[in-house]
XYZ file of C-alpha atoms in Angstrom:
411
model
C 0.000 0.000 0.000
C 1.738 3.157 -1.199
C -0.170 5.530 1.123
C -0.824 3.502 4.305
C -2.229 6.479 6.236
C -4.480 7.751 3.482
C -2.483 10.910 2.807
C -2.277 12.617 -0.576
C 1.116 12.058 -2.172
C 3.590 14.783 -3.057
C 3.362 13.668 -6.676
C -0.389 14.234 -6.751
C 0.050 17.732 -5.329
C 2.753 18.706 -7.805
C 0.822 17.292 -10.763
C -2.322 19.193 -9.834
C -4.355 16.113 -8.945
C -4.838 17.356 -5.365
C -7.569 19.655 -6.567
C -11.290 20.240 -6.530
C -13.178 18.469 -9.297
C -14.538 21.649 -10.830
C -11.043 22.750 -11.796
C -10.605 19.571 -13.839
C -13.928 20.258 -15.522
C -12.892 23.852 -16.142
C -9.764 22.630 -17.937
C -11.816 20.208 -20.032
C -14.231 22.981 -20.985
C -11.565 25.568 -21.839
C -9.536 23.108 -23.894
C -12.708 22.089 -25.736
C -13.394 25.752 -26.517
C -9.776 26.498 -27.422
C -9.468 29.137 -24.692
C -6.517 29.790 -22.392
C -6.446 33.523 -21.614
C -3.536 35.161 -19.912
C -4.689 36.372 -16.507
C -3.604 38.105 -13.366
C -4.925 36.353 -10.276
C -4.578 37.445 -6.657
C -4.802 35.614 -3.350
C -6.578 37.595 -0.643
C -8.349 37.155 2.648
C -10.051 40.536 3.178
C -10.368 43.044 0.358
C -9.821 46.076 2.611
C -7.974 46.452 5.934
C -9.997 45.430 8.978
C -7.571 46.449 11.723
C -6.739 42.829 12.478
C -3.368 41.534 11.269
C -2.398 37.952 10.416
C 0.971 36.319 9.762
C 1.732 35.187 6.217
C 3.623 31.918 5.726
C 3.574 28.725 3.653
C 5.197 30.545 0.769
C 8.141 28.154 0.333
C 5.769 25.276 -0.395
C 3.904 27.453 -2.891
C 7.167 28.234 -4.675
C 7.861 24.505 -4.973
C 4.319 23.944 -6.255
C 4.685 26.524 -9.040
C 8.282 25.798 -9.995
C 8.577 24.957 -13.692
C 5.195 26.470 -14.572
C 4.969 29.235 -17.167
C 4.009 31.902 -14.631
C 5.342 34.925 -12.786
C 4.472 35.085 -9.100
C 4.877 37.899 -6.573
C 4.131 37.453 -2.880
C 4.663 38.882 0.563
C 7.887 37.781 2.274
C 7.691 34.831 4.636
C 6.636 36.019 8.096
C 5.196 39.364 6.960
C 2.029 40.538 8.689
C -0.884 41.663 6.513
C -4.306 43.230 6.874
C -6.370 42.966 3.718
C -5.439 43.113 0.062
C -3.409 40.591 -1.926
C -0.732 38.438 -0.341
C 0.169 36.900 -3.701
C -0.180 37.751 -7.388
C 0.070 35.222 -10.246
C 0.372 36.132 -13.906
C 0.317 33.658 -16.767
C -1.902 31.473 -18.955
C -4.765 30.355 -16.759
C -4.399 26.653 -17.567
C -0.798 26.737 -16.311
C -2.105 26.866 -12.732
C -5.865 26.262 -12.735
C -5.722 22.940 -10.858
C -3.113 24.232 -8.384
C -5.519 26.614 -6.676
C -6.749 24.096 -4.098
C -3.274 23.124 -2.944
C -2.027 26.700 -3.136
C -4.684 27.915 -0.723
C -4.084 24.982 1.603
C -0.354 25.683 1.686
C -1.078 29.245 2.803
C -4.284 29.131 4.847
C -3.513 26.663 7.616
C 0.155 27.524 8.277
C -0.714 31.242 8.383
C -3.379 30.464 10.988
C -0.898 28.429 13.041
C 1.710 31.193 12.872
C -0.756 33.915 13.840
C -1.872 31.971 16.913
C 1.732 31.187 17.828
C 2.573 34.888 17.607
C -0.283 35.622 20.010
C 1.227 33.143 22.463
C 4.738 34.507 21.936
C 3.733 38.086 22.676
C 1.641 37.080 25.684
C 4.918 36.326 27.497
C 7.742 37.969 25.538
C 10.320 37.404 28.267
C 9.445 33.761 28.981
C 10.291 30.464 27.332
C 7.348 29.404 25.152
C 7.350 25.998 23.467
C 5.054 24.375 20.895
C 3.442 21.225 22.320
C 0.586 20.839 19.856
C 1.731 18.275 17.295
C -0.473 15.597 18.877
C -3.552 17.539 17.804
C -2.911 17.375 14.055
C -2.333 14.686 11.463
C 1.283 13.487 11.800
C 1.961 14.323 8.173
C 1.737 18.064 8.891
C 3.559 18.134 12.246
C 6.544 19.898 10.699
C 4.192 22.550 9.298
C 2.935 23.283 12.811
C 6.396 23.404 14.340
C 7.833 25.589 11.583
C 4.972 28.054 11.986
C 5.643 28.148 15.730
C 9.338 28.839 15.219
C 8.582 31.501 12.610
C 6.416 33.309 15.173
C 9.279 33.331 17.658
C 8.539 30.354 19.889
C 11.632 28.939 21.533
C 11.219 25.312 20.539
C 8.917 22.365 19.904
C 8.494 18.720 20.852
C 8.059 16.668 17.649
C 11.016 14.421 16.773
C 10.322 13.854 13.052
C 9.563 17.543 12.560
C 12.940 18.294 14.072
C 14.617 16.100 11.477
C 12.845 17.960 8.658
C 13.576 21.388 10.102
C 17.102 20.634 11.227
C 16.214 21.568 14.812
C 16.496 19.646 18.066
C 13.120 18.853 19.680
C 12.605 19.405 23.384
C 10.633 17.754 26.164
C 11.225 15.696 29.264
C 8.646 13.344 30.760
C 4.900 12.544 30.475
C 2.514 11.334 33.166
C 2.804 7.864 31.631
C 6.373 7.629 32.919
C 5.210 8.461 36.424
C 2.420 5.863 36.215
C 4.884 3.182 35.167
C 6.673 3.635 38.487
C 3.472 4.120 40.503
C 2.246 6.343 43.309
C 4.730 6.681 46.098
C 7.613 5.935 43.754
C 8.072 9.398 42.310
C 11.637 9.461 43.621
C 12.469 6.330 41.643
C 10.921 7.805 38.463
C 12.825 11.085 38.637
C 16.053 9.321 39.583
C 15.771 6.846 36.710
C 15.138 9.709 34.292
C 18.172 11.575 35.589
C 20.341 8.498 35.174
C 19.029 7.516 31.749
C 18.765 10.599 29.543
C 21.721 12.556 28.087
C 23.245 15.289 30.183
C 22.136 18.035 27.800
C 18.455 17.253 28.419
C 17.060 19.627 31.069
C 15.986 17.961 34.310
C 12.372 19.140 34.403
C 10.329 17.041 36.819
C 6.599 16.565 36.242
C 5.062 17.339 39.643
C 1.282 17.030 39.486
C 0.680 13.318 38.904
C -0.265 11.820 42.282
C 0.035 14.438 45.033
C -0.434 18.175 45.147
C 1.956 20.280 43.126
C 3.751 21.792 46.117
C 4.509 18.420 47.727
C 5.831 16.838 44.539
C 7.878 19.938 43.678
C 9.631 19.895 47.024
C 10.222 16.154 46.776
C 11.710 16.567 43.290
C 14.015 19.315 44.562
C 15.139 17.112 47.428
C 15.628 14.116 45.140
C 17.632 15.700 42.315
C 19.270 18.464 44.308
C 21.267 20.922 42.253
C 20.667 18.836 39.112
C 16.998 19.852 39.036
C 16.457 22.578 36.447
C 12.746 22.999 36.870
C 9.343 21.540 37.549
C 6.390 21.278 35.170
C 2.790 21.736 36.236
C 0.318 20.243 33.780
C -2.738 20.269 36.034
C -5.895 19.450 34.078
C -8.651 22.010 33.757
C -11.121 19.720 35.555
C -9.332 20.287 38.880
C -7.090 23.204 38.183
C -8.857 25.820 40.292
C -6.699 28.912 40.642
C -3.580 27.894 38.709
C -1.945 31.225 39.413
C -2.276 30.616 43.146
C -0.861 27.098 42.752
C 2.172 28.380 40.864
C 2.764 31.160 43.404
C 2.548 28.668 46.245
C 5.070 26.336 44.593
C 7.385 29.298 43.920
C 7.149 30.416 47.533
C 7.945 27.013 48.989
C 10.887 26.436 46.631
C 12.281 29.882 47.407
C 11.843 29.312 51.128
C 14.174 26.327 50.814
C 16.795 28.225 48.856
C 15.765 26.879 45.432
C 15.166 30.077 43.483
C 17.164 28.416 40.714
C 14.349 25.945 40.002
C 12.154 27.183 37.147
C 8.420 26.571 36.957
C 6.910 25.560 33.615
C 3.174 25.366 32.908
C 1.333 23.451 30.196
C -2.090 22.003 29.447
C -4.666 23.950 27.440
C -3.017 27.349 27.883
C -4.113 30.285 25.741
C -2.689 33.824 25.623
C -5.025 35.032 28.367
C -3.867 32.260 30.700
C -0.237 32.921 29.798
C -0.589 36.628 30.555
C -2.084 35.741 33.919
C 0.929 33.557 34.766
C 3.854 35.263 33.059
C 5.057 37.072 36.173
C 5.072 33.936 38.332
C 6.010 31.147 35.895
C 9.188 30.863 33.831
C 7.938 29.033 30.760
C 4.933 27.641 28.950
C 4.015 24.798 26.646
C 1.278 25.780 24.189
C -0.641 23.254 22.139
C -4.280 23.551 21.165
C -4.235 27.338 20.937
C -1.901 26.959 17.960
C -3.198 23.785 16.360
C -6.835 24.744 16.915
C -6.413 28.124 15.245
C -8.762 29.022 12.428
C -7.165 28.872 9.005
C -6.847 32.215 7.272
C -9.697 32.299 4.754
C -7.714 32.967 1.588
C -9.292 32.852 -1.833
C -7.870 33.179 -5.345
C -9.581 35.452 -7.847
C -8.820 36.564 -11.387
C -8.560 40.371 -11.346
C -7.327 41.022 -14.891
C -7.693 39.136 -18.181
C -6.254 39.570 -21.654
C -9.174 39.039 -23.976
C -7.065 38.353 -27.062
C -5.134 35.467 -25.541
C -7.239 32.551 -26.691
C -4.493 30.273 -27.987
C -4.891 27.167 -25.856
C -1.307 26.157 -26.562
C 0.320 28.982 -24.668
C -2.113 31.691 -23.701
C 0.315 34.434 -24.672
C -1.088 37.910 -25.102
C -1.308 39.049 -28.718
C 0.755 42.086 -29.640
C -0.831 45.281 -28.360
C -3.377 43.562 -26.121
C -3.946 45.179 -22.735
C -5.270 43.351 -19.731
C -8.831 44.225 -18.771
C -9.705 44.558 -15.052
C -12.352 42.052 -13.985
C -13.783 40.805 -10.708
C -16.656 38.911 -9.245
C -19.123 40.888 -7.194
C -17.696 41.718 -3.792
C -14.085 41.588 -5.010
C -11.818 44.350 -6.321
C -10.651 44.277 -9.940
C -7.243 45.253 -11.223
C -3.654 44.388 -10.336
C -2.725 45.718 -6.886
C 0.161 46.372 -4.543
C 0.118 46.527 -0.742
C 2.256 48.821 1.390
C 3.541 49.137 4.925
C 3.363 52.801 5.878
C 5.726 54.496 8.335
C 3.041 54.544 11.034
C 2.578 50.760 10.784
C -0.478 50.922 8.560
C -1.371 48.486 5.789
C -2.555 50.137 2.586
C -3.828 48.746 -0.716
C -3.592 50.504 -4.076
C -3.721 49.695 -7.763
C -0.284 48.604 -8.918
C 0.125 51.573 -11.272
C -1.108 54.155 -8.739
C 1.141 56.499 -6.809
C 2.374 54.764 -3.626
C 1.386 56.262 -0.259
C 3.966 58.639 1.204
C 6.801 56.596 2.664
C 4.987 53.363 1.858
C 7.101 50.225 1.477
C 5.778 47.837 -1.222
C 5.365 44.357 0.207
C 4.688 42.117 -2.793
C 8.073 40.881 -4.037
C 9.132 38.515 -6.858
C 8.825 34.819 -6.019
C 9.033 33.169 -9.457
C 9.854 34.456 -12.899
C 8.999 32.238 -15.879
C 8.565 29.376 -13.436
C 11.977 29.809 -11.820
C 12.212 30.467 -8.068
C 13.993 33.796 -7.553
C 13.786 34.012 -3.775
C 15.724 32.289 -0.986
C 14.079 31.090 2.203
C 15.586 31.378 5.661
C 13.536 30.561 8.761
C 15.584 32.735 11.108
C 15.194 35.730 8.804
C 11.464 35.067 8.586
C 11.252 34.991 12.393
C 13.095 38.294 12.670
C 10.778 39.792 10.061
C 7.677 38.489 11.833
C 8.629 39.881 15.240
C 9.832 43.201 13.833
C 6.656 43.637 11.792
C 4.518 42.667 14.796
C 6.122 45.549 16.679
C 5.702 47.893 13.708
C 1.969 47.241 13.391
C 1.406 47.031 17.152
C 0.221 43.424 17.042
C 1.426 42.887 20.636
C -0.114 42.430 24.036
C -2.495 45.207 25.096
C -3.895 43.658 28.270
C -2.964 44.573 31.808
C -0.775 42.612 34.156
C -2.806 40.593 36.685
C -1.678 42.682 39.663
C -1.157 46.144 38.170
C -2.878 48.778 36.084
C 0.063 49.051 33.694
C -0.849 48.403 30.077
C 1.715 46.492 28.045
C 2.594 46.633 24.356
């Protein structure tokens, strides 16, 4: 069985078979009619700015998808934030990319949603360690997509081993409750000791401390057991009995400090969202975030033709006849004509027709991605992360809530 887990193959995606049926029927119809106009198509979420920014990513996969096709493609840089208007522009004979639309939108929509949610988590605790723990909530075949989106948004690490191999990054993580159960209640000392003896020295000694007894008791026992080797404790208390998690963390911190163990960090995980992280960021040292990232809504991108060259009806190549000008077109509710988007000096996001005068000081954001089917851009995850965080600051994406025990507004 070539696809034992029922996943669509890379070959099917690249060939355009991973598509919606109506695109195949569109090709059949256009070829029957001898039509293959040259078009300009744009990928957008909102037509106009809404005041709510999202992170753009997935672009490297799109470049691979379009490589070798007779098209020119412009797109936002990886990690750029956007608020309305096109994030990508494609120009070429329509039948060069008709069936790729479904995969194209999938490559952009879900990763951009993951990255936007991860950025929310990152900025909820900018001075804390924040890790991606959500791979268990998605199909294993896209785990690396989740973890890359988390890293792009500035998270400090992730847990998935195979994703680490793809991304060239070392996964993190210490112990689950299952390890504690295998040793049994009352044998926590044996579990932590065995872990300390078994795993490599470069793995942090983070003891899980909420399995059998209350968090304070297990934290103190872990500190006594591992001594100076203990790097931290992790509290993963389930929501069904969590109560006031902030109070629990403060109590654990107090008791550790009272015994001279200010060096022991406290990490929290288990269903945390940005609001919960903000409530804990002044008392906890790090966070594992899962479902907030993997449960994020996909960005609702769509692809629309916005310009068409009426004279290009040669189904063999769709090239515009000499002297033909593209005609702006659009469906109702969409904006016709080729466009550009700009970042303004005040952090605004503006949309204009491509041949219009740019806004004062506006930086054009759509940049070449492919020319004649050749990729003309390099991709670097660290650069994309820097861009994402810098742009988040520029557009004021950050945390605007108050600290739990002050009236000081952040961000």
